[in-house]
Every structure is written in structure tokens, then in C-alpha cells.
């Protein structure tokens, strides 16, 4: 395996930083696969769902979860598969590659495209609402909610991790080149959370 | 700034979208047969209507899908959102009552200025 470095230097080697009760962690090397295909094609759905052992979410801005693998809705014919354990993802990728070896669907390894900033804390939604054009409380209302939106000028994907009775925790998927910028803005935003 | 209801993601702020310009412009079938003027007309000339205009929009910072919008360019009122490939809808009774479509009295809700059927 290549010797790779985290994108955000302050969070290297899995370091967790805390600012004003908000915890930051970078999950730099979570394996990610982009899957595209026609959701009305029953064969496409059944074969891919069989390989993933979970359903492909067809409802906008939702995800499904099985064995630490999240299948996230990106568009009506596009999904992102993220393996948080990095265990069997290579086998899964090969399996999906076999299934989608045709002109109607496609599979791409997009691991290196984005990094994940994991943020948690009681005032998390208050912090995020400083930067987003989206009503975050409404967008992440359900436990299986995800949202694609703008963070200042940067395109991001937000995935809700917590259950209703747990401390808020989200994963922000962002391009590696812009991760440091976003992290610094978030840290800056924690300074006056009490107002 | 205005809100756009993406056919997939729901209501989102305009900054998440990008406008692809006028909709329903058909590419000529035989470009080599066209004169330079006709080709330039197809490529560059747009109507730029003050009133109801049909436009293509893309939810570029969301689901990245294209769709069509019928928008009143004077008031930014979105009258219809419909899928790519559909024919433009008929929209009547949305003529501007004032020079720029502003409310006739005061600066209240513009919807009070128009009588919708």
C-alpha cells in the first residue's frame, strides 16, 4: 500500500481535535465507489443490491447502511458506496465491476477524490448553519438523511451519522484540495458559538 | 436571489444551481449547409425576453441533473418546472402590469400584483 498522508495536517494519524465542544476527525482513506445505472432496470437493481447486501436508495437525499458500508443517493441514477471499514471493499469492487461490465451501467473507484471530515458536538448544527445555504435542521431531519449542498463556495456532501437520541455527528465529504480551507473555516466558526 | 424547486432534491437556494441559458434551441440538422450568419444565429443569438422565458437549469451543487424552468425574468417568479425533453408549457396571464413587474402599490408580496387563474 502506498504511504499516503492525510489532507488536513492538524488531524494527521487519526488525531481528534476539540474546539468549543466540537470534535473534528479526518477519515482520509475511506474507500469510495461511484455507481451509475438505471434504477428502473430490475436486473441492475437486483444484482447490485445482492452484491451490496443492502438496497440502493431511490428516495432523494437518503442512504442505506449495511456492515459499515454506506450506499448514498447522489442522483436518480447515481450512488456513492463508502466502506468505513475498508475490509472487503476490493472484493466488492471486483464483484460490482463484473456486474456492471456493460454499456448501461458503470462503476468507478473515487476513493482519492474526496476526504471525510467527521464532526460531532452538541452545537454542531448551529456551527454548520453559519456556512450553509441549506436549512440543515430540515435537510438532516431523518436518521438516513444526506444532503449535497454548498459550503461557502465549495461543493460538499453531508451525511448524518447520529440517531435521534445521540449527540449530533456528521461526515462532510469534500474534495481533498478544499478540505483544509473548510476545516479552518469550521474551526474559526467554533469561536463564538454561544452567541 | 430566489428559491428553485429541484425536481429531485426539493426547494434549494439559487446559488446551488447554474443557469444553462435559453431552452428549446434545436441544433441544426446539417451544420455544413448553414451560412456563417445562420450558424452564428444558432450559437449566439438569444431572445433575452423581459417576461416569461424558458430556461435550462442544472442543480450543479446538488444532484447535478438538468431541468427546464419557465421564469418571469422581470420578477424572478418561477411559473413552471418541467423535465428535459418536454415541450414548453403554455403560460397565460402573466403579462407585466408595471414597467419592471414591481408591485403596483408599496413593496409587498408581488403575488398580490397578479391575478392568477
Short mmCIF file of C-alpha atoms in Angstrom, two decimals:
data_model
loop_
_atom_site.label_atom_id
_atom_site.label_comp_id
_atom_site.label_asym_id
_atom_site.label_seq_id
_atom_site.Cartn_x
_atom_site.Cartn_y
_atom_site.Cartn_z
CA UNK A 1 0.00 0.00 0.00
CA UNK A 2 1.23 3.49 -0.81
CA UNK A 3 2.44 5.66 2.03
CA UNK A 4 -0.18 8.40 1.96
CA UNK A 5 -0.67 11.47 4.10
CA UNK A 6 -3.80 12.98 5.50
CA UNK A 7 -5.11 16.10 3.80
CA UNK A 8 -5.53 18.11 6.99
CA UNK A 9 -2.18 18.30 8.77
CA UNK A 10 -3.65 19.11 12.18
CA UNK A 11 -5.66 15.88 12.06
CA UNK A 12 -2.90 13.53 10.85
CA UNK A 13 -2.69 9.92 12.06
CA UNK A 14 -6.33 9.96 13.18
CA UNK A 15 -5.84 12.81 15.70
CA UNK A 16 -9.02 14.22 17.18
CA UNK A 17 -9.15 17.96 17.84
CA UNK A 18 -11.70 19.70 20.02
CA UNK A 19 -12.76 23.33 19.77
CA UNK A 20 -15.57 24.73 21.96
CA UNK A 21 -17.09 21.30 22.43
CA UNK A 22 -16.98 20.40 18.72
CA UNK A 23 -14.80 17.40 17.85
CA UNK A 24 -13.02 17.11 14.50
CA UNK A 25 -11.54 13.99 12.93
CA UNK A 26 -10.42 13.22 9.40
CA UNK A 27 -11.28 9.88 7.80
CA UNK A 28 -8.87 10.23 4.93
CA UNK A 29 -8.80 6.82 3.30
CA UNK A 30 -12.35 5.53 3.35
CA UNK A 31 -12.86 3.55 0.15
CA UNK A 32 -15.45 5.08 -2.15
CA UNK A 33 -17.08 3.71 -5.27
CA UNK A 34 -19.31 5.60 -7.67
CA UNK A 35 -22.09 3.52 -9.21
CA UNK A 36 -24.27 4.65 -12.11
CA UNK A 37 -27.17 2.86 -13.73
CA UNK A 38 -30.87 2.87 -14.45
CA UNK A 39 -32.98 2.36 -11.28
CA UNK A 40 -35.89 1.19 -13.44
CA UNK A 41 -33.78 -1.73 -14.70
CA UNK A 42 -34.78 -4.60 -12.38
CA UNK A 43 -31.71 -6.68 -13.24
CA UNK A 44 -29.37 -3.78 -12.45
CA UNK A 45 -31.07 -3.22 -9.09
CA UNK A 46 -31.25 -6.85 -8.01
CA UNK A 47 -27.67 -7.78 -8.95
CA UNK A 48 -26.12 -4.70 -7.36
CA UNK A 49 -28.27 -4.96 -4.25
CA UNK A 50 -27.28 -8.61 -3.97
CA UNK A 51 -23.58 -7.71 -4.06
CA UNK A 52 -24.02 -4.87 -1.58
CA UNK A 53 -26.43 -6.86 0.63
CA UNK A 54 -28.50 -3.71 1.01
CA UNK A 55 -30.97 -1.77 -1.11
CA UNK A 56 -29.93 1.05 -3.43
CA UNK A 57 -31.73 4.14 -2.09
CA UNK A 58 -34.07 5.56 -4.72
CA UNK A 59 -35.53 8.26 -2.48
CA UNK A 60 -33.59 11.53 -2.95
CA UNK A 61 -31.12 12.57 -0.25
CA UNK A 62 -31.15 9.30 1.68
CA UNK A 63 -28.74 6.44 2.34
CA UNK A 64 -28.82 2.78 3.24
CA UNK A 65 -26.38 1.12 5.61
CA UNK A 66 -25.09 -2.41 5.96
CA UNK A 67 -21.90 -3.82 7.53
CA UNK A 68 -20.25 -0.38 7.72
CA UNK A 69 -20.89 0.15 4.01
CA UNK A 70 -22.98 3.22 3.26
CA UNK A 71 -24.80 3.50 -0.05
CA UNK A 72 -25.59 7.15 -0.60
CA UNK A 73 -28.04 8.63 -3.12
CA UNK A 74 -26.25 11.19 -5.33
CA UNK A 75 -28.78 11.48 -8.14
CA UNK A 76 -31.65 9.50 -9.69
CA UNK A 77 -29.14 7.22 -11.45
CA UNK A 78 -26.04 7.68 -9.32
CA UNK A 79 -24.88 6.35 -5.94
CA UNK A 80 -21.76 6.59 -3.78
CA UNK A 81 -20.69 3.46 -1.91
CA UNK A 82 -18.42 4.19 1.06
CA UNK A 83 -16.80 1.41 3.08
CA UNK A 84 -15.85 2.76 6.51
CA UNK A 85 -14.05 -0.45 7.47
CA UNK A 86 -12.06 -0.85 4.23
CA UNK A 87 -12.34 -4.60 4.79
CA UNK A 88 -13.83 -6.31 1.79
CA UNK A 89 -14.06 -3.35 -0.49
CA UNK A 90 -11.62 -4.67 -3.08
CA UNK A 91 -13.63 -7.89 -3.44
CA UNK A 92 -16.81 -5.82 -3.57
CA UNK A 93 -15.34 -3.53 -6.23
CA UNK A 94 -14.36 -6.51 -8.40
CA UNK A 95 -17.79 -8.04 -7.91
CA UNK A 96 -19.54 -4.79 -8.88
CA UNK A 97 -17.18 -4.40 -11.82
CA UNK A 98 -18.25 -7.82 -13.11
CA UNK A 99 -21.93 -7.00 -12.66
CA UNK A 100 -21.69 -3.59 -14.33
CA UNK A 101 -19.49 -4.63 -17.21
CA UNK A 102 -21.94 -3.33 -19.81
CA UNK A 103 -22.95 -0.14 -21.58
CA UNK A 104 -25.94 0.65 -19.37
CA UNK A 105 -24.15 0.99 -16.05
CA UNK A 106 -20.72 1.98 -14.77
CA UNK A 107 -18.53 1.66 -11.73
CA UNK A 108 -15.59 3.91 -10.75
CA UNK A 109 -13.21 3.95 -7.81
CA UNK A 110 -13.35 7.53 -6.46
CA UNK A 111 -11.51 6.98 -3.17
CA UNK A 112 -8.88 9.63 -3.84
CA UNK A 113 -11.39 12.25 -4.93
CA UNK A 114 -12.80 13.28 -1.58
CA UNK A 115 -11.79 13.12 2.05
CA UNK A 116 -14.18 12.95 5.00
CA UNK A 117 -14.21 15.36 7.94
CA UNK A 118 -16.14 13.85 10.85
CA UNK A 119 -17.59 16.46 13.19
CA UNK A 120 -19.58 15.94 16.36
CA UNK A 121 -20.84 18.04 19.24
CA UNK A 122 -23.96 19.50 20.80
CA UNK A 123 -23.81 22.74 18.84
CA UNK A 124 -22.85 21.11 15.56
CA UNK A 125 -25.92 22.19 13.61
CA UNK A 126 -25.51 25.75 14.87
CA UNK A 127 -21.92 25.71 13.61
CA UNK A 128 -22.86 24.33 10.20
CA UNK A 129 -25.73 26.76 9.74
CA UNK A 130 -23.20 29.60 9.76
CA UNK A 131 -21.80 28.42 6.46
CA UNK A 132 -24.57 26.65 4.57
CA UNK A 133 -27.26 27.99 2.26
CA UNK A 134 -29.33 24.97 3.22
CA UNK A 135 -31.71 24.65 6.19
CA UNK A 136 -29.61 21.96 7.86
CA UNK A 137 -32.18 21.04 10.55
CA UNK A 138 -34.74 20.30 7.87
CA UNK A 139 -32.33 18.62 5.45
CA UNK A 140 -30.88 16.21 8.03
CA UNK A 141 -34.14 15.63 9.88
CA UNK A 142 -34.23 11.84 9.37
CA UNK A 143 -31.63 9.34 10.54
CA UNK A 144 -30.89 8.22 6.99
CA UNK A 145 -30.58 11.76 5.59
CA UNK A 146 -27.81 13.09 3.39
CA UNK A 147 -27.53 16.46 1.68
CA UNK A 148 -25.48 17.77 -1.21
CA UNK A 149 -25.00 21.50 -0.99
CA UNK A 150 -22.63 24.47 -0.97
CA UNK A 151 -20.30 25.32 1.90
CA UNK A 152 -19.34 28.93 1.18
CA UNK A 153 -18.34 28.26 -2.46
CA UNK A 154 -17.35 24.62 -2.07
CA UNK A 155 -19.50 21.69 -3.13
CA UNK A 156 -19.93 19.20 -0.28
CA UNK A 157 -21.89 16.11 0.72
CA UNK A 158 -23.13 15.90 4.33
CA UNK A 159 -24.02 12.52 5.81
CA UNK A 160 -25.84 12.27 9.14
CA UNK A 161 -24.40 9.62 11.49
CA UNK A 162 -26.27 10.03 14.76
CA UNK A 163 -29.58 8.61 15.89
CA UNK A 164 -32.29 10.86 17.29
CA UNK A 165 -31.26 10.41 20.92
CA UNK A 166 -27.49 10.68 20.31
CA UNK A 167 -25.05 13.59 20.15
CA UNK A 168 -25.11 15.14 16.65
CA UNK A 169 -22.41 13.76 14.35
CA UNK A 170 -21.99 14.28 10.62
CA UNK A 171 -19.47 13.35 7.95
CA UNK A 172 -18.60 16.05 5.44
CA UNK A 173 -17.32 14.69 2.12
CA UNK A 174 -15.21 17.34 0.44
CA UNK A 175 -12.61 17.49 -2.33
CA UNK A 176 -9.13 16.97 -0.91
CA UNK A 177 -7.84 20.24 -2.32
CA UNK A 178 -10.50 22.18 -0.44
CA UNK A 179 -10.55 20.19 2.82
CA UNK A 180 -8.03 22.34 4.67
CA UNK A 181 -9.90 25.51 3.73
CA UNK A 182 -13.16 24.12 5.03
CA UNK A 183 -11.54 22.78 8.20
CA UNK A 184 -10.02 26.19 9.02
CA UNK A 185 -13.36 27.92 8.45
CA UNK A 186 -15.13 25.43 10.71
CA UNK A 187 -12.54 25.86 13.46
CA UNK A 188 -12.88 29.64 13.13
CA UNK A 189 -16.66 29.26 13.35
CA UNK A 190 -16.43 27.50 16.72
CA UNK A 191 -15.11 30.68 18.37
CA UNK A 192 -18.42 32.39 19.00
CA UNK A 193 -20.92 29.56 19.15
CA UNK A 194 -22.53 30.85 22.34
CA UNK A 195 -23.93 33.98 20.75
CA UNK B 1 -31.61 35.51 -5.12
CA UNK B 2 -34.58 33.18 -5.26
CA UNK B 3 -35.51 29.62 -4.39
CA UNK B 4 -35.75 26.90 -7.03
CA UNK B 5 -37.60 23.64 -6.51
CA UNK B 6 -35.30 20.95 -7.93
CA UNK B 7 -37.44 18.09 -9.31
CA UNK B 8 -35.34 15.64 -7.24
CA UNK B 9 -33.94 17.45 -4.17
CA UNK B 10 -36.77 19.88 -3.43
CA UNK B 11 -36.53 23.59 -2.68
CA UNK B 12 -32.97 24.92 -2.64
CA UNK B 13 -31.28 28.30 -2.89
CA UNK B 14 -30.40 29.65 -6.33
CA UNK B 15 -26.65 29.66 -5.57
CA UNK B 16 -26.69 25.84 -5.70
CA UNK B 17 -27.83 25.98 -9.34
CA UNK B 18 -26.33 27.19 -12.59
CA UNK B 19 -28.34 28.53 -15.48
CA UNK B 20 -27.76 26.93 -18.88
CA UNK B 21 -29.45 29.70 -20.84
CA UNK B 22 -32.45 29.62 -23.09
CA UNK B 23 -34.19 26.26 -23.54
CA UNK B 24 -35.63 24.57 -26.64
CA UNK B 25 -32.92 25.70 -29.07
CA UNK B 26 -32.64 22.92 -31.64
CA UNK B 27 -29.26 22.12 -33.17
CA UNK B 28 -29.44 22.41 -36.99
CA UNK B 29 -29.55 19.03 -38.73
CA UNK B 30 -26.87 19.82 -41.32
CA UNK B 31 -24.40 22.35 -39.88
CA UNK B 32 -22.14 22.26 -43.01
CA UNK B 33 -25.06 23.55 -45.11
CA UNK B 34 -25.50 26.68 -43.00
CA UNK B 35 -24.11 30.09 -43.79
CA UNK B 36 -21.86 31.76 -41.21
CA UNK B 37 -24.72 34.07 -40.25
CA UNK B 38 -27.13 31.18 -39.68
CA UNK B 39 -24.55 29.28 -37.63
CA UNK B 40 -23.77 32.39 -35.55
CA UNK B 41 -27.50 32.88 -35.08
CA UNK B 42 -27.83 29.34 -33.70
CA UNK B 43 -24.75 29.66 -31.48
CA UNK B 44 -25.01 33.14 -30.05
CA UNK B 45 -28.32 34.88 -30.61
CA UNK B 46 -30.77 34.59 -27.73
CA UNK B 47 -34.17 36.19 -27.14
CA UNK B 48 -33.47 37.79 -23.74
CA UNK B 49 -37.15 38.31 -23.03
CA UNK B 50 -38.44 40.64 -20.35
CA UNK B 51 -41.27 38.49 -19.13
CA UNK B 52 -41.78 34.73 -19.26
CA UNK B 53 -38.71 32.94 -20.58
CA UNK B 54 -38.00 29.20 -20.84
CA UNK B 55 -34.58 28.30 -19.45
CA UNK B 56 -32.39 25.28 -18.76
CA UNK B 57 -31.05 24.96 -15.22
CA UNK B 58 -28.66 22.49 -13.61
CA UNK B 59 -28.53 21.62 -9.90
CA UNK B 60 -24.74 21.77 -10.11
CA UNK B 61 -24.07 21.68 -6.36
CA UNK B 62 -26.66 19.03 -5.65
CA UNK B 63 -27.88 16.13 -7.76
CA UNK B 64 -26.28 17.58 -10.95
CA UNK B 65 -29.43 17.00 -13.06
CA UNK B 66 -30.74 19.28 -15.78
CA UNK B 67 -34.33 20.50 -15.97
CA UNK B 68 -36.34 23.30 -17.56
CA UNK B 69 -37.89 26.33 -15.91
CA UNK B 70 -40.44 28.90 -17.10
CA UNK B 71 -39.33 32.06 -15.31
CA UNK B 72 -40.56 35.62 -15.40
CA UNK B 73 -37.26 37.46 -15.89
CA UNK B 74 -38.65 40.73 -14.55
CA UNK B 75 -39.93 39.38 -11.25
CA UNK B 76 -37.90 36.13 -10.93
CA UNK B 77 -41.17 34.34 -10.35
CA UNK B 78 -40.88 30.67 -11.35
CA UNK B 79 -44.07 29.66 -13.08
CA UNK B 80 -43.33 26.08 -14.10
CA UNK B 81 -40.59 23.47 -13.66
CA UNK B 82 -40.57 20.61 -16.13
CA UNK B 83 -38.25 17.84 -17.33
CA UNK B 84 -35.77 17.94 -20.17
CA UNK B 85 -37.30 16.77 -23.42
CA UNK B 86 -40.78 18.04 -22.56
CA UNK B 87 -42.42 20.69 -24.72
CA UNK B 88 -42.67 24.22 -23.29
CA UNK B 89 -45.89 24.68 -21.29
CA UNK B 90 -48.48 27.30 -22.19
CA UNK B 91 -48.39 30.11 -19.68
CA UNK B 92 -51.00 32.83 -19.93
CA UNK B 93 -52.00 35.82 -17.87
CA UNK B 94 -48.52 36.69 -16.70
CA UNK B 95 -48.06 39.97 -18.55
CA UNK B 96 -46.27 42.69 -16.65
CA UNK B 97 -48.62 45.32 -15.20
CA UNK B 98 -45.84 47.71 -14.25
CA UNK B 99 -42.60 48.57 -16.15
CA UNK B 100 -40.39 46.10 -14.30
CA UNK B 101 -43.05 43.91 -12.78
CA UNK B 102 -42.79 45.62 -9.40
CA UNK B 103 -45.89 45.70 -7.14
CA UNK B 104 -48.40 48.36 -8.12
CA UNK B 105 -48.72 49.64 -4.56
CA UNK B 106 -45.93 49.56 -1.97
CA UNK B 107 -43.26 46.89 -1.92
CA UNK B 108 -45.26 43.99 -0.53
CA UNK B 109 -45.67 40.49 -1.84
CA UNK B 110 -45.53 40.50 -5.62
CA UNK B 111 -48.07 37.72 -5.82
CA UNK B 112 -50.74 40.26 -4.86
CA UNK B 113 -49.98 42.17 -8.08
CA UNK B 114 -51.02 39.32 -10.34
CA UNK B 115 -54.38 37.75 -10.65
CA UNK B 116 -53.77 34.05 -11.15
CA UNK B 117 -56.42 31.75 -12.50
#
